[in-house]
PDB file of C-alpha atoms in Angstrom:
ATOM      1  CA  UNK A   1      30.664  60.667  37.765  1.00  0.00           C
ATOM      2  CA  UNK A   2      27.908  62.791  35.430  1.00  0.00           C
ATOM      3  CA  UNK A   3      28.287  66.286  35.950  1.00  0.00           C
ATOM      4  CA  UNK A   4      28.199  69.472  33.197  1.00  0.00           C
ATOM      5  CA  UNK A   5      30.151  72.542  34.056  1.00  0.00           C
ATOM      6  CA  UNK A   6      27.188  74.327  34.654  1.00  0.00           C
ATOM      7  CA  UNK A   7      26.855  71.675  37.613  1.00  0.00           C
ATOM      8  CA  UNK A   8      23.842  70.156  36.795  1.00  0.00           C
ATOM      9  CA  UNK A   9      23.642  66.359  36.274  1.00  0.00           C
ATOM     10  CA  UNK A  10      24.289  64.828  32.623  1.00  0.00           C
ATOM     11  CA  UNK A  11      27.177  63.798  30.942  1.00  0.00           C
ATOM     12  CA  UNK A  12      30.591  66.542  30.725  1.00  0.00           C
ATOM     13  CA  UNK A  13      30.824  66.723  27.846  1.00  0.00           C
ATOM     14  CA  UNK A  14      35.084  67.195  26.589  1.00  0.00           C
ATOM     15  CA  UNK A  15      36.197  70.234  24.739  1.00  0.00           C
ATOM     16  CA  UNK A  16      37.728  68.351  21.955  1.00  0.00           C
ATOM     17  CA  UNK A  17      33.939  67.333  21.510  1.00  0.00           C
ATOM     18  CA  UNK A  18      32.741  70.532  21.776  1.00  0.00           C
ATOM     19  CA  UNK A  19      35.345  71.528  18.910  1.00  0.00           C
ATOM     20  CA  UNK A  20      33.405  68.587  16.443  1.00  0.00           C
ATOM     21  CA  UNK A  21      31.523  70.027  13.646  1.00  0.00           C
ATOM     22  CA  UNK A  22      30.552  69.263   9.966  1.00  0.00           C
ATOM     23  CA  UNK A  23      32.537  72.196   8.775  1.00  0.00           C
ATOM     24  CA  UNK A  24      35.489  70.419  10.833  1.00  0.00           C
ATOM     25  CA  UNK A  25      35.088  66.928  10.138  1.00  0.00           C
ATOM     26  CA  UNK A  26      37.493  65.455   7.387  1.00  0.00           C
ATOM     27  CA  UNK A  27      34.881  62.426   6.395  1.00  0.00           C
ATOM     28  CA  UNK A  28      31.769  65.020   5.794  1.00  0.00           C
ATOM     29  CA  UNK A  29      34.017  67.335   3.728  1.00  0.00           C
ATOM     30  CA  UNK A  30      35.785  64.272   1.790  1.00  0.00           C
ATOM     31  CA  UNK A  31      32.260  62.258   1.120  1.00  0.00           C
ATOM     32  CA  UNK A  32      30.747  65.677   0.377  1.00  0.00           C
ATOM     33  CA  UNK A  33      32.959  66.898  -2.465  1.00  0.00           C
ATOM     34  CA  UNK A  34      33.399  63.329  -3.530  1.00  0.00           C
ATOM     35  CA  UNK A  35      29.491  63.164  -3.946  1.00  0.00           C
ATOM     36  CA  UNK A  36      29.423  66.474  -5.638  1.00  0.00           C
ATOM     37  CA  UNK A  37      32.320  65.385  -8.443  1.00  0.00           C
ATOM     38  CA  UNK A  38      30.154  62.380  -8.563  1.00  0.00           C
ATOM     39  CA  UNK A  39      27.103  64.642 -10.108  1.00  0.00           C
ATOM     40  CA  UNK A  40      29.036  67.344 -11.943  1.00  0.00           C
ATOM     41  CA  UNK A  41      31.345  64.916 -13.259  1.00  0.00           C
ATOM     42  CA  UNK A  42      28.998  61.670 -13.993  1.00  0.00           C
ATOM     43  CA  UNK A  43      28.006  63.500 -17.715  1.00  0.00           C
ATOM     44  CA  UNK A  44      31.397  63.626 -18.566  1.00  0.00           C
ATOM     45  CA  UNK A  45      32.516  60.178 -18.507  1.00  0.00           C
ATOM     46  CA  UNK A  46      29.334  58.508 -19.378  1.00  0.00           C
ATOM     47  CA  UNK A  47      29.551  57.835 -22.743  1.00  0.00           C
ATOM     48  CA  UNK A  48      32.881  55.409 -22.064  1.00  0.00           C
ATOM     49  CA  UNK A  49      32.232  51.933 -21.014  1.00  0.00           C
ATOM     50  CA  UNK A  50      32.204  51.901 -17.331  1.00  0.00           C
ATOM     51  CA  UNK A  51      31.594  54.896 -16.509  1.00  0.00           C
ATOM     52  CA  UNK A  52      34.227  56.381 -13.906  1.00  0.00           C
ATOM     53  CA  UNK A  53      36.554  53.529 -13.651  1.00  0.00           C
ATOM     54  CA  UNK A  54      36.455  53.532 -17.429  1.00  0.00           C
ATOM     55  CA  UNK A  55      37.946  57.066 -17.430  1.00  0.00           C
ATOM     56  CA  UNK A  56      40.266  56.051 -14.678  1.00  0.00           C
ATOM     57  CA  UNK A  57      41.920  52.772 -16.537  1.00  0.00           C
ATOM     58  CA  UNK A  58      42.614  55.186 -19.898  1.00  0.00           C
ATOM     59  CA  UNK A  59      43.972  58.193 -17.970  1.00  0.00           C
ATOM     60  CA  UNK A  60      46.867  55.392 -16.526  1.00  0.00           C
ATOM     61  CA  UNK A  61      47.124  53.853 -19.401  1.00  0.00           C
ATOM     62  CA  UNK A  62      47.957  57.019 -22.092  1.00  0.00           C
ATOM     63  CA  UNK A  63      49.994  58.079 -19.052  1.00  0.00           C
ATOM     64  CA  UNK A  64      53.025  55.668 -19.925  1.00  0.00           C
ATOM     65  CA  UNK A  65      54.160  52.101 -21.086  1.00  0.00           C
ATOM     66  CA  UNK A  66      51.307  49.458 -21.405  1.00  0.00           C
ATOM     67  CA  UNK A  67      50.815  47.880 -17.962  1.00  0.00           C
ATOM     68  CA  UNK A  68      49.997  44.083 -17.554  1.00  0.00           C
ATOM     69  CA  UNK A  69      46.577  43.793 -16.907  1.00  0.00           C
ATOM     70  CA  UNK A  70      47.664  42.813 -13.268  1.00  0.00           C
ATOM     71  CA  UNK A  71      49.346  45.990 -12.931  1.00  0.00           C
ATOM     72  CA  UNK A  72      46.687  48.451 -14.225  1.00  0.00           C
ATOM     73  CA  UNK A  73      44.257  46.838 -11.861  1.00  0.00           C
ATOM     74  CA  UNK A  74      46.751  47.678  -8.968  1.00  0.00           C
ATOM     75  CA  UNK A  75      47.068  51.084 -10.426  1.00  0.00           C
ATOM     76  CA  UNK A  76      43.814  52.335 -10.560  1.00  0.00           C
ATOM     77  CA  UNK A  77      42.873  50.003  -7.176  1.00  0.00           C
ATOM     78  CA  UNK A  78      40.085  47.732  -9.157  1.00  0.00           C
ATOM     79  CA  UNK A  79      39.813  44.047  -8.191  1.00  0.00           C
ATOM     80  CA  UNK A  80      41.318  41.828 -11.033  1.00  0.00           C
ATOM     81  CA  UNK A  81      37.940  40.439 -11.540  1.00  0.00           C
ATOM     82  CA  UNK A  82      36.121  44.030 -12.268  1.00  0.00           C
ATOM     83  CA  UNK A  83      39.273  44.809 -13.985  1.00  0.00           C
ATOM     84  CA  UNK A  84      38.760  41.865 -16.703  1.00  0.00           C
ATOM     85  CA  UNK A  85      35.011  42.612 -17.139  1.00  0.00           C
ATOM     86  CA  UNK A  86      35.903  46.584 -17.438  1.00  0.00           C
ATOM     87  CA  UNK A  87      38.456  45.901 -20.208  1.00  0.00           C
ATOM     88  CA  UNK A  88      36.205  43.682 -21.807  1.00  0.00           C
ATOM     89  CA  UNK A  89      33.721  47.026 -22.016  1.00  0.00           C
ATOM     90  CA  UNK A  90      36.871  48.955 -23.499  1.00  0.00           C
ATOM     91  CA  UNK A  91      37.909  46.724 -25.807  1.00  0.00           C
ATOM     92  CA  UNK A  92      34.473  45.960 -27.315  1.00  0.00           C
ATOM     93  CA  UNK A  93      34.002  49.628 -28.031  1.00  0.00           C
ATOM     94  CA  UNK A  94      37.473  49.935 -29.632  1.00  0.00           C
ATOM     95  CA  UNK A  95      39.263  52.106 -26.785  1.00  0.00           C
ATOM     96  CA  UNK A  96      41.449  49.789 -25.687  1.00  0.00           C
ATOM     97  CA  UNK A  97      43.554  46.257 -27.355  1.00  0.00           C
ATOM     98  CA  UNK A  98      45.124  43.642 -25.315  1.00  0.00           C
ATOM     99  CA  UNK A  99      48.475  42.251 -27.011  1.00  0.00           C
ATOM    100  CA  UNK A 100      50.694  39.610 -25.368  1.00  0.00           C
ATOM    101  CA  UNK A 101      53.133  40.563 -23.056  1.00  0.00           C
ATOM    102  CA  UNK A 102      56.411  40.226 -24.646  1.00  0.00           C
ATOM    103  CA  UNK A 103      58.460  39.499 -21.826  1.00  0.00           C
ATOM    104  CA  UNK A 104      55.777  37.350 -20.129  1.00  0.00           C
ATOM    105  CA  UNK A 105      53.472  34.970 -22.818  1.00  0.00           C
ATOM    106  CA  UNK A 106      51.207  34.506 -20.020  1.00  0.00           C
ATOM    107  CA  UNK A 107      50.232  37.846 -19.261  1.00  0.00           C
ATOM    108  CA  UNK A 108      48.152  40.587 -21.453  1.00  0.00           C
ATOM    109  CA  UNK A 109      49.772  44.511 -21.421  1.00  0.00           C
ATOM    110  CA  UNK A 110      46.469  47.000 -22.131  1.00  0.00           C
ATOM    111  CA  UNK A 111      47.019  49.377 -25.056  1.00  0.00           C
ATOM    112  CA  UNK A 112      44.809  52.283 -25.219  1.00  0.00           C
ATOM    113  CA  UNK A 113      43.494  52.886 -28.887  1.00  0.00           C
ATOM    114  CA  UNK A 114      43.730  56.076 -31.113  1.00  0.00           C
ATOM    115  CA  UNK A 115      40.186  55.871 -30.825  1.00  0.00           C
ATOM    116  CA  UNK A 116      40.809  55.496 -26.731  1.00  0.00           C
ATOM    117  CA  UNK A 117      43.040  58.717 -26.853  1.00  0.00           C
ATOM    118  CA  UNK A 118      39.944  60.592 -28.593  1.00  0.00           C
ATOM    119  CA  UNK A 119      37.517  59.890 -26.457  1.00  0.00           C
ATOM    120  CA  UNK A 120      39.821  60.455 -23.253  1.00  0.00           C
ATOM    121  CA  UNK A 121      40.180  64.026 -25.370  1.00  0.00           C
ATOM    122  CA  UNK A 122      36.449  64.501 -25.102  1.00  0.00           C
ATOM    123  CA  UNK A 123      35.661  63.189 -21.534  1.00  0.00           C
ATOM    124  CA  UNK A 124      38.981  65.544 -20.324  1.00  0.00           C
ATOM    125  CA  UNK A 125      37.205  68.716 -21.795  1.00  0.00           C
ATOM    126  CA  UNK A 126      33.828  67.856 -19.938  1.00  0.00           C
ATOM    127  CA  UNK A 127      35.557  67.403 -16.172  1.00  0.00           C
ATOM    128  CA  UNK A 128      37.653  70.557 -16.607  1.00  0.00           C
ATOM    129  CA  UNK A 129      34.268  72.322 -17.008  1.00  0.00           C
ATOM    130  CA  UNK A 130      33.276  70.330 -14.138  1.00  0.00           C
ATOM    131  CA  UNK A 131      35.967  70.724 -12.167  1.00  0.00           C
ATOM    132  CA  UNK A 132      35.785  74.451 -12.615  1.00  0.00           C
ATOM    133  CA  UNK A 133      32.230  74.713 -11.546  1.00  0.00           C
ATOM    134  CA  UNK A 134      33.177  72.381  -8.294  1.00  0.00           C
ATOM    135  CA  UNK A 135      36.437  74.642  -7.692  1.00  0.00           C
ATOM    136  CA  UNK A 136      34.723  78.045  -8.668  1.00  0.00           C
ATOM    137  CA  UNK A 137      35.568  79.244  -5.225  1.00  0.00           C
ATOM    138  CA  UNK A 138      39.231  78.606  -5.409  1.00  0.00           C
ATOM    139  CA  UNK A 139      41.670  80.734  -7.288  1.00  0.00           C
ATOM    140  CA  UNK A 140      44.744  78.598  -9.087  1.00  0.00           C
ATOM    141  CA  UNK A 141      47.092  79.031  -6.069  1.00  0.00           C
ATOM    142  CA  UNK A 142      44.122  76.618  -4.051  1.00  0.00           C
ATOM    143  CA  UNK A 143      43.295  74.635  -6.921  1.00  0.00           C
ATOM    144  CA  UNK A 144      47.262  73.668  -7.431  1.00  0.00           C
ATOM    145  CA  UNK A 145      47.620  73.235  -3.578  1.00  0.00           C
ATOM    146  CA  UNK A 146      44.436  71.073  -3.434  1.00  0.00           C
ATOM    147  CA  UNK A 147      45.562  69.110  -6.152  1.00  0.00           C
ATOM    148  CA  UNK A 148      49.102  68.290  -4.859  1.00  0.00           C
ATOM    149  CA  UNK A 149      47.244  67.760  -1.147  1.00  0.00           C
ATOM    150  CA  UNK A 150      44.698  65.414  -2.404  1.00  0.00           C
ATOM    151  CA  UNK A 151      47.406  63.520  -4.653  1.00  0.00           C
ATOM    152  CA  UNK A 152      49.761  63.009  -1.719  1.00  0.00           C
ATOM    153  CA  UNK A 153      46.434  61.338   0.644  1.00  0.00           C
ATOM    154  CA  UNK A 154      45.698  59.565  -2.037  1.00  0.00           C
ATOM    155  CA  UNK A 155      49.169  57.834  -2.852  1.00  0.00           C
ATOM    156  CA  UNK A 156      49.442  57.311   0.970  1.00  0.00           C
ATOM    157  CA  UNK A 157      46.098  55.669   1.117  1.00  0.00           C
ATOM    158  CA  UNK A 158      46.576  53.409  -1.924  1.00  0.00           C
ATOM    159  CA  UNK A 159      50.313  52.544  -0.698  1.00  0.00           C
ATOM    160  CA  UNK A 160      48.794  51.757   2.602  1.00  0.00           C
ATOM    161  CA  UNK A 161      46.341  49.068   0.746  1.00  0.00           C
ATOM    162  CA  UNK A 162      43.647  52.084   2.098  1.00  0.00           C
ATOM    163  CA  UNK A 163      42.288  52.194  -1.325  1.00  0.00           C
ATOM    164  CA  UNK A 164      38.921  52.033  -2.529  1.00  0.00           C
ATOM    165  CA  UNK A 165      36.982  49.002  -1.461  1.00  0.00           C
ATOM    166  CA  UNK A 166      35.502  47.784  -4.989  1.00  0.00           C
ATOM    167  CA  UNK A 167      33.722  45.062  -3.851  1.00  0.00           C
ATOM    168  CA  UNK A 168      30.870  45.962  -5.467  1.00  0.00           C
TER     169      UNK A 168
END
């Protein structure tokens, strides 16, 4: 049966539909800010080899202990594969050095560089600009709140193997 509430014939439509809007819908709002970081952020982190993910594999690694490469590759939810090539990038330029695993000879930890922590310096400096001109309409309470949100999606997402598809 095909009826409207005004009683003419078509297709009801349901109120939850009626409810569906861009300003409403979680995958406009995520791809749109996502795309927007994208542009205000690209400049920042284009002078490291590869780019994004670059920025991404030296933030995890001045965060702590040297990972395996395995484990950084996990971390920052890159395919082994793009991983290898990526540190290959890094370590040509001097940002990164790969050093035997002492408690495994068959695997590599990642070291980030002096040079590596310099350059992570720089390319932090340029997103906080960034990021302040893509969060200019929050105040800190927000930002903090945004932060801690996004965080907690995005652990759940990677520990639900929802991550990134890197295929590509």
């Amino acid at each position: 049966m095909s009826a409207t509430k005004g009683g003419s014939k078509g297709t009801r439509r349901s109120t939850a539909d009626e409810d569906i809007t861009l300003d409403t819908d979680l995958g406009w709002a995520i791809r749109m800010v996502s795309s927007a970081f994208r542009r205000v952020a690209g400049e920042s982190v284009a002078g490291l080899p590869g780019g994004p993910r670059g920025y991404l594999v030296l933030v995890a690694l001045a965060a702590g202990e040297p990972p395996t490469q395995l484990a950084l590759a996990q971390q920052v939810s890159l395919d082994r594969t793009v991983m290898t090539y990526l540190l290959d990038d890094l370590e040509a330029g001097e940002l990164i050095e790969r050093r035997p695993d002492p408690r495994d000879r068959r695997a590599r930890q990642v070291v980030i560089t002096d040079k590596g922590r310099d350059e992570l310096a720089r390319a932090r400096r340029g997103l906080a600009t960034a990021e302040g001109r893509l969060l200019a309409d929050l105040d800190e309470s927000d930002t903090a709140a945004l932060r801690t949100l996004l965080t907690r999606v995005a652990h759940t997402a990677q520990s639900a193997a929802l991550g990134p598809d890197e295929s590509c």
